[in-house]
mmCIF file of C-alpha atoms and ligand atoms in Angstrom:
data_model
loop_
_atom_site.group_PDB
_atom_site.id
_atom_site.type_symbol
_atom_site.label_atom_id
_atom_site.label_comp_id
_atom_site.label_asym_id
_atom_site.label_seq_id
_atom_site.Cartn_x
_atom_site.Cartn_y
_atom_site.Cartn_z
ATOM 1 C CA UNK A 1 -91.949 20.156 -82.578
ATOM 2 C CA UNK A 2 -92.810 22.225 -79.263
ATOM 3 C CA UNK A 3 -91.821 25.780 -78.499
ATOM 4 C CA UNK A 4 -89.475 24.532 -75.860
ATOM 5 C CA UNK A 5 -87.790 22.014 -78.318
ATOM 6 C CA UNK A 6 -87.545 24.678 -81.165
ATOM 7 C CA UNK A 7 -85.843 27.123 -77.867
ATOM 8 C CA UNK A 8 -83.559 24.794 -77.250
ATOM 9 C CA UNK A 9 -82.156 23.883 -80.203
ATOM 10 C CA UNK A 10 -81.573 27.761 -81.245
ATOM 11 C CA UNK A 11 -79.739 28.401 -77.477
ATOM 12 C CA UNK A 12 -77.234 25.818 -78.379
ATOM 13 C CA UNK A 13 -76.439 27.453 -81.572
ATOM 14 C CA UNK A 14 -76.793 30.746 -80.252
ATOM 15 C CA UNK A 15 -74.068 29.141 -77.239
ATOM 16 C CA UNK A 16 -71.903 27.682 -79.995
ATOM 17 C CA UNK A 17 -71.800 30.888 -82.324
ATOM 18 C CA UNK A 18 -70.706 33.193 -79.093
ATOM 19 C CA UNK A 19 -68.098 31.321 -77.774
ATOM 20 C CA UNK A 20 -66.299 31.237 -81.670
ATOM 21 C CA UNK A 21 -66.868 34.698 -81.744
ATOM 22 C CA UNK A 22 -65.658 35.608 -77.735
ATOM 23 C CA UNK A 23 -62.793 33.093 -78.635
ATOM 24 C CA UNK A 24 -61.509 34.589 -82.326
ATOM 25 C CA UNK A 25 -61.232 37.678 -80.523
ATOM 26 C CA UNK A 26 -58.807 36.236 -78.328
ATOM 27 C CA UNK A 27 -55.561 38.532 -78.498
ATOM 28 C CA UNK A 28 -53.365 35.225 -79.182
ATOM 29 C CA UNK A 29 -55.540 33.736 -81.843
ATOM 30 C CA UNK A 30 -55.012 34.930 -85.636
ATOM 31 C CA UNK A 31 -58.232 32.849 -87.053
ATOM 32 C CA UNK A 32 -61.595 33.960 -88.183
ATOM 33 C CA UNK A 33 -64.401 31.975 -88.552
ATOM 34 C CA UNK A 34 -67.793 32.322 -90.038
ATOM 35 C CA UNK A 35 -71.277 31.714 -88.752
ATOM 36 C CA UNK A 36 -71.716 27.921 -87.558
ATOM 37 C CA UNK A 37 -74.288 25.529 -88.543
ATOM 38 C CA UNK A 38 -75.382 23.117 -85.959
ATOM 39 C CA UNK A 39 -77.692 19.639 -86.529
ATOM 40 C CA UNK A 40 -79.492 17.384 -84.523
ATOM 41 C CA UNK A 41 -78.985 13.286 -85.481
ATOM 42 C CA UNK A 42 -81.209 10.684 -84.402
ATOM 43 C CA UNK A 43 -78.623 8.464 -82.287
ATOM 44 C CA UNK A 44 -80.890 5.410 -83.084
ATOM 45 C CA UNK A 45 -81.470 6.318 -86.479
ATOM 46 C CA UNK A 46 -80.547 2.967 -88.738
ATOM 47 C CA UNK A 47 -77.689 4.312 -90.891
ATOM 48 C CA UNK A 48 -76.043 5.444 -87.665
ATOM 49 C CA UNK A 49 -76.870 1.950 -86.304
ATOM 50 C CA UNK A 50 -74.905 0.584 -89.427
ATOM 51 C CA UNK A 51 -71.832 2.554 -88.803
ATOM 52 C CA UNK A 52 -69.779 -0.428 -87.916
ATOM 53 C CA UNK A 53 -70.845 -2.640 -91.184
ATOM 54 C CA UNK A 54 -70.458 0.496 -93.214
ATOM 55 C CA UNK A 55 -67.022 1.642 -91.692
ATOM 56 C CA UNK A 56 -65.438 -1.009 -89.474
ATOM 57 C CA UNK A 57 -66.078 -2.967 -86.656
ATOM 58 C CA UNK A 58 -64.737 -0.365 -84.433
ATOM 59 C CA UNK A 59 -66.571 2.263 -85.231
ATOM 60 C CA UNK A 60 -68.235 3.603 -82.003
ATOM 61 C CA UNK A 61 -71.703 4.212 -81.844
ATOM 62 C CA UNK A 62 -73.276 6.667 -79.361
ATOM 63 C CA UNK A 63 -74.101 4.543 -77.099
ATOM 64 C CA UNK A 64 -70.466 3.509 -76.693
ATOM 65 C CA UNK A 65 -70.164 7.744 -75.478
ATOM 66 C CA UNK A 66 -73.486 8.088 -73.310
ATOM 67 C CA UNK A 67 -75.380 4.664 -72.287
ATOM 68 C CA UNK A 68 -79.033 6.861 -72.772
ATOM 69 C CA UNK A 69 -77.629 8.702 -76.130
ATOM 70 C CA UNK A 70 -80.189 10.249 -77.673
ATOM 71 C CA UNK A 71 -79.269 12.844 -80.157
ATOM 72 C CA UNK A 72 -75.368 13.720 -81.691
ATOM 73 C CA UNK A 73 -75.134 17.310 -81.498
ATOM 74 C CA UNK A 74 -72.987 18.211 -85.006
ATOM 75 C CA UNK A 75 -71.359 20.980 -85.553
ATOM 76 C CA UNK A 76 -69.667 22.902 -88.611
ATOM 77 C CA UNK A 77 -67.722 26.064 -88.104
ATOM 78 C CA UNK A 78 -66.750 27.738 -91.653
ATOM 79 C CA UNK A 79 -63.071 29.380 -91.854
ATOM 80 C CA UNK A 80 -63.430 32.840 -93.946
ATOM 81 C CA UNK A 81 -62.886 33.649 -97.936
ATOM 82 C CA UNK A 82 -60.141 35.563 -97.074
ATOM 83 C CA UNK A 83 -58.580 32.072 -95.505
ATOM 84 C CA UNK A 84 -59.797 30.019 -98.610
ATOM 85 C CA UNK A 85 -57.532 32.992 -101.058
ATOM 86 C CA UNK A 86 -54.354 32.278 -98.975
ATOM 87 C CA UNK A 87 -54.678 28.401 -99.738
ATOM 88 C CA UNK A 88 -54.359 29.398 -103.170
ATOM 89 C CA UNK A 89 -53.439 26.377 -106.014
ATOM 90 C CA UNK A 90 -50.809 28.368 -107.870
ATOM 91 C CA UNK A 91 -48.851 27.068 -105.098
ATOM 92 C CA UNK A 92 -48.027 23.464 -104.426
ATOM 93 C CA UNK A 93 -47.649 23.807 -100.799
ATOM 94 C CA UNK A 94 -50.565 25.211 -98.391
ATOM 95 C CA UNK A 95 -50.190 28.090 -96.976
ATOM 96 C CA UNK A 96 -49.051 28.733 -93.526
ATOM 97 C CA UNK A 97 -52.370 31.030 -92.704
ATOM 98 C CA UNK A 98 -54.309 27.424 -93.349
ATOM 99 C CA UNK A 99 -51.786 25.352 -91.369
ATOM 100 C CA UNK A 100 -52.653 28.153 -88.100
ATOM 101 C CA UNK A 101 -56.178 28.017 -88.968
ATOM 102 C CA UNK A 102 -56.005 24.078 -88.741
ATOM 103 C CA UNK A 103 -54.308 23.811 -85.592
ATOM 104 C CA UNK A 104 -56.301 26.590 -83.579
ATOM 105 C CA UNK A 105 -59.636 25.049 -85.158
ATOM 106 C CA UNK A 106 -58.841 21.990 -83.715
ATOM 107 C CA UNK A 107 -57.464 23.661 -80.008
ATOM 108 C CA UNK A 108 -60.296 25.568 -79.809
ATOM 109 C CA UNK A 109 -62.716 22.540 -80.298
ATOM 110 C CA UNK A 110 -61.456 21.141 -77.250
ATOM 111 C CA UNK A 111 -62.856 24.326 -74.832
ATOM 112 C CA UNK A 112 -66.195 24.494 -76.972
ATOM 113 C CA UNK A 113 -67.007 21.335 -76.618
ATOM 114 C CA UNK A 114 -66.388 21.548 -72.764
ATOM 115 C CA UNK A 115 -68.278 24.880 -72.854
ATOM 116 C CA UNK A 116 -71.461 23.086 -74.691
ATOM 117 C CA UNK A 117 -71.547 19.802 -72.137
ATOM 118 C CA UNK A 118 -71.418 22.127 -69.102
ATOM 119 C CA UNK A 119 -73.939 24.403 -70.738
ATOM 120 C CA UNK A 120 -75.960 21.134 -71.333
ATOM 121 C CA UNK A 121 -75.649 20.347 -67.583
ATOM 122 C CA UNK A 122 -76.655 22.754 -66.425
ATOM 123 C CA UNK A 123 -79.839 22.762 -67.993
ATOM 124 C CA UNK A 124 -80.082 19.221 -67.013
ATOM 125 C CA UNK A 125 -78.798 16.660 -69.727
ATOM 126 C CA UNK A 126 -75.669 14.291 -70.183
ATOM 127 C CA UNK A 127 -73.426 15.263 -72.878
ATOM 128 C CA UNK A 128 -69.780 13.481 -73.819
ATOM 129 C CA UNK A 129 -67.548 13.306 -76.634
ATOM 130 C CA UNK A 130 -65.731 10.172 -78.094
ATOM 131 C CA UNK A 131 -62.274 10.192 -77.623
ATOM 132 C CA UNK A 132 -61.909 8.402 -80.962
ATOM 133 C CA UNK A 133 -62.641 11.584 -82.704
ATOM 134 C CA UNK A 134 -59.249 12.943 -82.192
ATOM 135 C CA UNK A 135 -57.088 10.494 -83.852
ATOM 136 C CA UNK A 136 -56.508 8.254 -86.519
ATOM 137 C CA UNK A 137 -55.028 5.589 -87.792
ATOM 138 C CA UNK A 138 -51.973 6.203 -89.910
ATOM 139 C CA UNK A 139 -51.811 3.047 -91.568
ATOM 140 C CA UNK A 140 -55.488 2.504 -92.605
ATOM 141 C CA UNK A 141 -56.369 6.605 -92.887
ATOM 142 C CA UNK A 142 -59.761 6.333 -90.674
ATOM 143 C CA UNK A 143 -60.816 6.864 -87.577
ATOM 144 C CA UNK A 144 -62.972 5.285 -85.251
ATOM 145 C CA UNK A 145 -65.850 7.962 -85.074
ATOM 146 C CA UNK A 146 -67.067 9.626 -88.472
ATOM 147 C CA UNK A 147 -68.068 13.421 -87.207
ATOM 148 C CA UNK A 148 -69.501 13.669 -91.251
ATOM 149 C CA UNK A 149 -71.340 10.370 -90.938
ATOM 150 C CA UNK A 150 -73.696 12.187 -87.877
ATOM 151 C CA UNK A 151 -73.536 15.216 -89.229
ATOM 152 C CA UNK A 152 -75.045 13.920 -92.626
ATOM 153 C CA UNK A 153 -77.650 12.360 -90.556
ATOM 154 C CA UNK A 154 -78.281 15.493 -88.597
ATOM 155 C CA UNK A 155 -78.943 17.545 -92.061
ATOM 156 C CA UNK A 156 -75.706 19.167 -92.550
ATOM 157 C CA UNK A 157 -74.934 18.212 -95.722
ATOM 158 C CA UNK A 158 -74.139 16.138 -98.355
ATOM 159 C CA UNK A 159 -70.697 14.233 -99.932
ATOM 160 C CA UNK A 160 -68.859 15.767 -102.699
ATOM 161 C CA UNK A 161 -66.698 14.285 -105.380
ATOM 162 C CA UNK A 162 -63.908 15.934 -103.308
ATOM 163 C CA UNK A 163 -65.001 13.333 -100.446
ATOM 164 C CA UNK A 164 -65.623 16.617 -98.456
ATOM 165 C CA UNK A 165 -69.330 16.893 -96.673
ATOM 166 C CA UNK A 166 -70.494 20.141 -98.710
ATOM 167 C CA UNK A 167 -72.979 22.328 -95.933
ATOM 168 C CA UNK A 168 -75.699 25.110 -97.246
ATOM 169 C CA UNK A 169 -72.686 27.265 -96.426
ATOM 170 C CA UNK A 170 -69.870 25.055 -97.929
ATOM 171 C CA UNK A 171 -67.472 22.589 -97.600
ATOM 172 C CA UNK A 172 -64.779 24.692 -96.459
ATOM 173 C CA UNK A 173 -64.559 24.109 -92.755
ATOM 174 C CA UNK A 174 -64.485 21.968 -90.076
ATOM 175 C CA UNK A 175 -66.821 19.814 -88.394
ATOM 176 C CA UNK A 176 -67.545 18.215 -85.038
ATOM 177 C CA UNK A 177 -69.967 15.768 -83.164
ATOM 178 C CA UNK A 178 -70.793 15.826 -78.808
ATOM 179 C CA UNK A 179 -72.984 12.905 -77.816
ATOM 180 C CA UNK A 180 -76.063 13.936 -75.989
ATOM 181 C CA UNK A 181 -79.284 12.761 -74.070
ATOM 182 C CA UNK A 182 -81.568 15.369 -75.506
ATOM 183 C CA UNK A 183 -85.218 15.210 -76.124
ATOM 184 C CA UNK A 184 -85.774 17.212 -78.954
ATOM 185 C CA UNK A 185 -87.309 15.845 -82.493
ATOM 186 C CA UNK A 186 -84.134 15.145 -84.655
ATOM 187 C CA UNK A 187 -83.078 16.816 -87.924
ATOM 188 C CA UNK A 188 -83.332 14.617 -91.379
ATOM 189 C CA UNK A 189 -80.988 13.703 -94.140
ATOM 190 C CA UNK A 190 -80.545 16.532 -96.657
ATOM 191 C CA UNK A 191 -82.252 15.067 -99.972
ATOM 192 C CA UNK A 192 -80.911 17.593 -102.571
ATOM 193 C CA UNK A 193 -76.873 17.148 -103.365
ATOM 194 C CA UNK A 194 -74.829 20.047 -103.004
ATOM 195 C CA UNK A 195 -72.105 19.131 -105.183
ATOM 196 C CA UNK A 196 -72.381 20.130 -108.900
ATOM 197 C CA UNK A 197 -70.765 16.985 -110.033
ATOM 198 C CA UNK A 198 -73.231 15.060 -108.484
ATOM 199 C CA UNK A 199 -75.914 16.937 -109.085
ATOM 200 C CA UNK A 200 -76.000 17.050 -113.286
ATOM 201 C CA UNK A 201 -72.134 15.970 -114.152
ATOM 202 C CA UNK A 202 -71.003 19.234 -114.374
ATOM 203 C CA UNK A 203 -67.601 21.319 -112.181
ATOM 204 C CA UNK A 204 -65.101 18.712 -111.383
ATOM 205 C CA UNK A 205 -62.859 21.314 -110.468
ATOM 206 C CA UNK A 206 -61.734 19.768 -107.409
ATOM 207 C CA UNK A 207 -59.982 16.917 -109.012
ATOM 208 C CA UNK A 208 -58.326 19.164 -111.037
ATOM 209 C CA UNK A 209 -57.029 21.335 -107.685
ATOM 210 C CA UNK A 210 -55.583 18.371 -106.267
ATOM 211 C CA UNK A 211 -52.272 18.431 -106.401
ATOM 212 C CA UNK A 212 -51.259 14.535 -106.464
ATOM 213 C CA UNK A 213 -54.215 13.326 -108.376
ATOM 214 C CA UNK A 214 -55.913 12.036 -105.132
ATOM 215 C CA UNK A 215 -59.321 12.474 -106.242
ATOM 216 C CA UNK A 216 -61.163 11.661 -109.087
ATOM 217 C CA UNK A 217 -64.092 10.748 -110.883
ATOM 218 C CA UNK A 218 -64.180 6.887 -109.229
ATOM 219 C CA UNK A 219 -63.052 7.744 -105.697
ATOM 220 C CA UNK A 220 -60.737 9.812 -103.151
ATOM 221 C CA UNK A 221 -57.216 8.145 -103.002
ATOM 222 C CA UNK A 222 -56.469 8.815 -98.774
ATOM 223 C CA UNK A 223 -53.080 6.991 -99.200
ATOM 224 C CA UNK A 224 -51.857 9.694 -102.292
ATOM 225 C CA UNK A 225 -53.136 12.620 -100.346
ATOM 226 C CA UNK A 226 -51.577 11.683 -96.874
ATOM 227 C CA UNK A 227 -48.180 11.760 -99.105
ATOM 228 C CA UNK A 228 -49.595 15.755 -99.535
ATOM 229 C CA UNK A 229 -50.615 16.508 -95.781
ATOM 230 C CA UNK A 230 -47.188 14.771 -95.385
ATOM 231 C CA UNK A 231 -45.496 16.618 -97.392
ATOM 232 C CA UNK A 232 -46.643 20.027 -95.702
ATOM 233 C CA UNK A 233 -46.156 18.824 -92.004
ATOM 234 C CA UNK A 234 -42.446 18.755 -93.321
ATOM 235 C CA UNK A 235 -43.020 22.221 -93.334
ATOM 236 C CA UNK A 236 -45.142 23.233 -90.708
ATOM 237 C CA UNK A 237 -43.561 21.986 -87.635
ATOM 238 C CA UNK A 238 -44.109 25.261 -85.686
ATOM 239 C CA UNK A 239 -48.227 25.498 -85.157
ATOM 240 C CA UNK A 240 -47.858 21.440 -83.352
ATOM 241 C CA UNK A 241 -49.635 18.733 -84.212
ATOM 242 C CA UNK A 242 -53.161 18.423 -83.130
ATOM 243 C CA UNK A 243 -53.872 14.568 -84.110
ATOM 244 C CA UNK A 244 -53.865 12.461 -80.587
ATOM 245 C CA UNK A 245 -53.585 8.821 -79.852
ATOM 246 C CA UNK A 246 -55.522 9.233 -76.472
ATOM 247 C CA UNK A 247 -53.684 6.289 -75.331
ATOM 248 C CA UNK A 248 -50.359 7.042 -75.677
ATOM 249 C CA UNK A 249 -51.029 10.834 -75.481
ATOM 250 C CA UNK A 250 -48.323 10.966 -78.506
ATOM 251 C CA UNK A 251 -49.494 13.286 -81.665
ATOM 252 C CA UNK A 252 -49.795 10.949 -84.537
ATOM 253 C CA UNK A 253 -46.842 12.580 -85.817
ATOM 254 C CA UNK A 254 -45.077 15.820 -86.135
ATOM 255 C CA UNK A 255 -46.292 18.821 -87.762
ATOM 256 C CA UNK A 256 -49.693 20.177 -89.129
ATOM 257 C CA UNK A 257 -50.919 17.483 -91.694
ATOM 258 C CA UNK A 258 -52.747 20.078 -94.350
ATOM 259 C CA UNK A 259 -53.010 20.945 -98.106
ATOM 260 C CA UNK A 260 -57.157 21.659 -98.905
ATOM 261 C CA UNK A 261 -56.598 22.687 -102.138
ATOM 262 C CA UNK A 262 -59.773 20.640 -103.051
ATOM 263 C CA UNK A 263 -61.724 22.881 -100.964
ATOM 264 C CA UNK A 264 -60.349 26.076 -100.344
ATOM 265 C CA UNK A 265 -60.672 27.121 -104.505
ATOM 266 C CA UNK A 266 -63.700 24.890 -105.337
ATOM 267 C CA UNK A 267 -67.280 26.743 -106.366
ATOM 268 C CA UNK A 268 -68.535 24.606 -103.223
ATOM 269 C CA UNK A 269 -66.118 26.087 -100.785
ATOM 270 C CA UNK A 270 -68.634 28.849 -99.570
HETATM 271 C C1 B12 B 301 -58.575 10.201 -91.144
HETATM 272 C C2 B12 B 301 -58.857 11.591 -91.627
HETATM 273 C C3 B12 B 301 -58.159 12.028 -92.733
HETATM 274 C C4 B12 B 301 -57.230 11.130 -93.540
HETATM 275 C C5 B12 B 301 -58.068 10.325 -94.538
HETATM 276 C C6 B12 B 301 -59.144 11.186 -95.176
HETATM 277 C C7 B12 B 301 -60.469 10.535 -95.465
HETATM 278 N N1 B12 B 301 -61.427 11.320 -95.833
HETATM 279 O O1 B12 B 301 -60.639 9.377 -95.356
HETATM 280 C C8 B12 B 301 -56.283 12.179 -94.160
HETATM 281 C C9 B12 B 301 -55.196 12.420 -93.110
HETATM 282 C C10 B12 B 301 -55.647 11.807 -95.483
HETATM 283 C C11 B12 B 301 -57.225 13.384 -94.219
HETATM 284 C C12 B12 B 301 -57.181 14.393 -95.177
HETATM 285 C C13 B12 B 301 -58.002 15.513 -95.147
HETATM 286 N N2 B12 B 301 -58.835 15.881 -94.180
HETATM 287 CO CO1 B12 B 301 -59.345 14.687 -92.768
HETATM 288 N N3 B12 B 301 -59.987 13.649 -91.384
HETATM 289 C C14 B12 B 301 -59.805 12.424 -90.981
HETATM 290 C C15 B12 B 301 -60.650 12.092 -89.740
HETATM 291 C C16 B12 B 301 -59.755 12.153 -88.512
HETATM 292 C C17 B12 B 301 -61.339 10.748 -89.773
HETATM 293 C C18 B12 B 301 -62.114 10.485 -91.052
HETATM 294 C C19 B12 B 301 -62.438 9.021 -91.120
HETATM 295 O O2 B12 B 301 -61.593 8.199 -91.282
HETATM 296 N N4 B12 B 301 -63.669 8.672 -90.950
HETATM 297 C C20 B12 B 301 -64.089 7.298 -91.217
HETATM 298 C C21 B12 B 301 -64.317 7.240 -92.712
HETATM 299 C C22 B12 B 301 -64.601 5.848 -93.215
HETATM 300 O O3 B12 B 301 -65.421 8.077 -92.949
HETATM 301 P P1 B12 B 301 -65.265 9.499 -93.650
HETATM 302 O O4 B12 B 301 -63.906 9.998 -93.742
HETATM 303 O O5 B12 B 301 -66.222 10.401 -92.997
HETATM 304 O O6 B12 B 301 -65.475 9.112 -95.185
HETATM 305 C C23 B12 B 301 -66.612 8.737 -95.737
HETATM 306 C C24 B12 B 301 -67.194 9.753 -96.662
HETATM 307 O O7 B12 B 301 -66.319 10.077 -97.683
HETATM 308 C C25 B12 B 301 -68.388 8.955 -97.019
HETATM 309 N N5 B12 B 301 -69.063 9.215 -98.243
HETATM 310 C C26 B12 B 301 -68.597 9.567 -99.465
HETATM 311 N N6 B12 B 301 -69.617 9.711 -100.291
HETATM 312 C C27 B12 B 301 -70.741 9.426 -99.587
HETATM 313 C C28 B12 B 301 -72.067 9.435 -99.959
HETATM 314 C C29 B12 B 301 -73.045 9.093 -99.005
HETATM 315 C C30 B12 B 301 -74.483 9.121 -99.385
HETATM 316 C C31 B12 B 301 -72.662 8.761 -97.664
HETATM 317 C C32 B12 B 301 -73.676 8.418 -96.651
HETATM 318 C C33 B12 B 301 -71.321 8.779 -97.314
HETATM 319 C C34 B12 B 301 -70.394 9.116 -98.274
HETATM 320 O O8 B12 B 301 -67.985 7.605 -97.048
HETATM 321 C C35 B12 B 301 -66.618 7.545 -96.692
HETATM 322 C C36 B12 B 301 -66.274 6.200 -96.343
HETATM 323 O O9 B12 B 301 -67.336 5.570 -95.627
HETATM 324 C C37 B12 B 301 -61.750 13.212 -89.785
HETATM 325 C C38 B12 B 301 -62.228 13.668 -88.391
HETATM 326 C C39 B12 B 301 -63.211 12.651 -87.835
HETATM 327 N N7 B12 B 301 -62.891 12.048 -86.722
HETATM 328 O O10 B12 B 301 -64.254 12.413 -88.405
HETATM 329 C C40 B12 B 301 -61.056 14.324 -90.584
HETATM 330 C C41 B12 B 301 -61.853 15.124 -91.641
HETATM 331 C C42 B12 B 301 -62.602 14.126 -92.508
HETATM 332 N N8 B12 B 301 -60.819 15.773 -92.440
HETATM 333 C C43 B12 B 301 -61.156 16.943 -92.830
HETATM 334 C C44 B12 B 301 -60.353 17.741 -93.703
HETATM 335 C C45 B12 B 301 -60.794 19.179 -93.901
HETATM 336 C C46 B12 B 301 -59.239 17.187 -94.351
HETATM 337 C C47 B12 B 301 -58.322 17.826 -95.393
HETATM 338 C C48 B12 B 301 -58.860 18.948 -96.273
HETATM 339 C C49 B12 B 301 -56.957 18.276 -94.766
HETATM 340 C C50 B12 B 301 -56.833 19.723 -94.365
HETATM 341 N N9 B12 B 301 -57.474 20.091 -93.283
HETATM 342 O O11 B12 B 301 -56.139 20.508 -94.983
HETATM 343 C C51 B12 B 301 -57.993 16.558 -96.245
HETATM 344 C C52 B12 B 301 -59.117 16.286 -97.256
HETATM 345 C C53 B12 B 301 -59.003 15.012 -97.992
HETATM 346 C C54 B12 B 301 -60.279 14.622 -98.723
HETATM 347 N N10 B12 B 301 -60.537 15.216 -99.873
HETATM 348 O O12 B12 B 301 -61.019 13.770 -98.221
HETATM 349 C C55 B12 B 301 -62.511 17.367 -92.289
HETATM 350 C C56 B12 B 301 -63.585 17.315 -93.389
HETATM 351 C C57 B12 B 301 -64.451 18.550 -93.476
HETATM 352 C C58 B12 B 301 -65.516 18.405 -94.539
HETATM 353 N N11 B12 B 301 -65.997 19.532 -95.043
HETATM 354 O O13 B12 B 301 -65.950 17.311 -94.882
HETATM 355 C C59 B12 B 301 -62.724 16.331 -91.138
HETATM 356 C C60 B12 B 301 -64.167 15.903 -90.894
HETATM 357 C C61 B12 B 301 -62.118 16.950 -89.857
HETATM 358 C C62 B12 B 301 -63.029 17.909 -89.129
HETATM 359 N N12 B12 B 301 -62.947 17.950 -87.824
HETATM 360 O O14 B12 B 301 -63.797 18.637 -89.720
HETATM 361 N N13 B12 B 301 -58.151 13.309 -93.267
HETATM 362 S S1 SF4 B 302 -65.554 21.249 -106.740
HETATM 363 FE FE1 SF4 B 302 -67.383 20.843 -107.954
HETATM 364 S S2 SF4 B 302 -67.320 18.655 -108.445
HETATM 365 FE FE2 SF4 B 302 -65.855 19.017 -106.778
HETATM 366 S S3 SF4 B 302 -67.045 18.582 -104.933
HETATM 367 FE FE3 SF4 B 302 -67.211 20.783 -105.299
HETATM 368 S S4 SF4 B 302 -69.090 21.012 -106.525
HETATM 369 FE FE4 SF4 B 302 -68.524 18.834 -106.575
HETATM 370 S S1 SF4 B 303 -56.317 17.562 -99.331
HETATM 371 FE FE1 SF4 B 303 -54.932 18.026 -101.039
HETATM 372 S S2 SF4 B 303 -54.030 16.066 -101.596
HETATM 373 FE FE2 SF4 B 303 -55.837 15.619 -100.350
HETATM 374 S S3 SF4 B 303 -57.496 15.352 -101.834
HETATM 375 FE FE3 SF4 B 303 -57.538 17.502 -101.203
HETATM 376 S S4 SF4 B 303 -56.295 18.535 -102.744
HETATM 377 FE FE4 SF4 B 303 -55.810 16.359 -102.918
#
């Protein structure tokens, strides 16, 4: 990779790790977030290409974003320890610190990712998001663009037994992907897993954490665990509801759809 490649690639992070730390000190916002990690995926790479035998024929693909796509920009940002403690399993329900955290993650996400794309432009390149991103369906439980399906291809991490994509610094955070033109060399596919389970049979403590017995050993249940997330948006009706049908501009429904326990008090958290 050139100089000017290898420059490039640590501005954006540098651009992405400012603006979460100009915007947690925002008077109005109560979350903290930790240093974010930020990958580079091949938009042509095959897996990527795939995406809509692997998940369903309406997956997107980048090309769907930005006719010359290039490279998907992903991003993680971690939320703190001190979070992770308040999301503690000794209680059923999350706690209302994680339900804030959720629903200002996901606000902020909409300013950074208008902050990178300008930033982007103005040093000459297209840049877009997919719409698709921020919603879901509630009757099947996917959506229509995987952010953790880039970001494994950009390097970020690997798939737990919790179904969570664990990063070098954990699993406890949030992701997202912006569709770019770039000409820089992409990242690769992590090789090593992350999660202990995986890696020589050992942990399994997130299947124990879950509180409905959504996970374990032969898959992730989405249907028992939306029961959870609905279960706590029963109670968290105050912090909105950040899940958008872009076409009817109606939240998917009301209240903050949370719980975590599988990765707020897992030894792949952090
Ligand atoms: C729909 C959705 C849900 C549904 C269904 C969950 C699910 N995982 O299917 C519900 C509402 C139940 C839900 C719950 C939660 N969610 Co959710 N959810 C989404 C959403 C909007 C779409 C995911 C999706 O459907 N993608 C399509 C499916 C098919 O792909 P996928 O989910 O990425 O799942 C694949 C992996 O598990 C993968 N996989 C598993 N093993 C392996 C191994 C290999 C080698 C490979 C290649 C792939 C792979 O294959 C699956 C199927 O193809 C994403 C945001 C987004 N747009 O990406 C967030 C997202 C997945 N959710 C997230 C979180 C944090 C949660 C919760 C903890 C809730 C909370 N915040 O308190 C729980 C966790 C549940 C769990 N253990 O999985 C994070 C995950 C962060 C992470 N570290 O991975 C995401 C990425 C949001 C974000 N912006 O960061 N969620
Ligand atoms: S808690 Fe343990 S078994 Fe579960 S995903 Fe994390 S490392 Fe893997
Ligand atoms: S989010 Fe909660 S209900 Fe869903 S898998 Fe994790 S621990 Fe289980």
């Amino acid at each position: 990779m050139t100089d000017k490649h290898q420059t490039l690639k640590g501005q954006i992070e540098e651009e992405i790790s400012s603006f979460v730390k100009n915007y947690e000190a925002k008077t109005e916002i109560s979350t903290k977030w930790g240093q974010p990690l930020v990958g580079f995926a091949d938009a042509k790479h095959p897996f990527i290409l795939n995406l809509k035998n692997i998940i369903s024929s309406q997956h997107e693909l980048p090309t769907d974003i930005l006719n010359d796509a290039s490279i998907v920009l992903a991003y993680y940002i971690p939320f703190t320890k001190e979070l992770a403690k308040t999301n503690s399993t000794k209680h059923r329900l999350a706690s209302s610190q994680w339900a804030l955290a959720y629903e200002e993650t996901n606000a902020m996400f909409k300013y950074l990712n208008q902050h990178i794309i300008e930033y982007l432009n103005s040093k000459g390149y297209n840049a877009a998001i997919s719409k698709e991103s921020s919603t879901f369906s509630t009757e099947k439980l996917i959506s229509n663009w995987s952010h953790r399906h880039f970001a494994y291809i950009a390097g970020l991490g690997t798939f737990g037994i919790n179904n969570m994509l664990i990063t070098k610094s954990g699993c406890c955070g949030r992701f997202f992907t912006i569709v770019t033109n770039l000409d820089i060399v992409p990242d690769r596919p992590m090789v090593n897993e992350l999660c202990l389970y995986k890696k020589n049979g050992s942990c399994k403590i997130c299947l124990k954490n879950c509180p409905v017995g959504a996970l374990t050993e032969l898959g992730y249940n989405r249907t028992k665990c939306y029961t959870m997330l609905k279960e706590n948006a029963a109670v968290y009706t105050e912090f909105g509801s950040s899940y958008f049908d872009e076409t009817l501009t109606t939240a998917n429904s009301t209240g903050s759809e949370v719980c975590g326990k599988c990765i707020t008090s897992s030894p792949c958290a952090f």
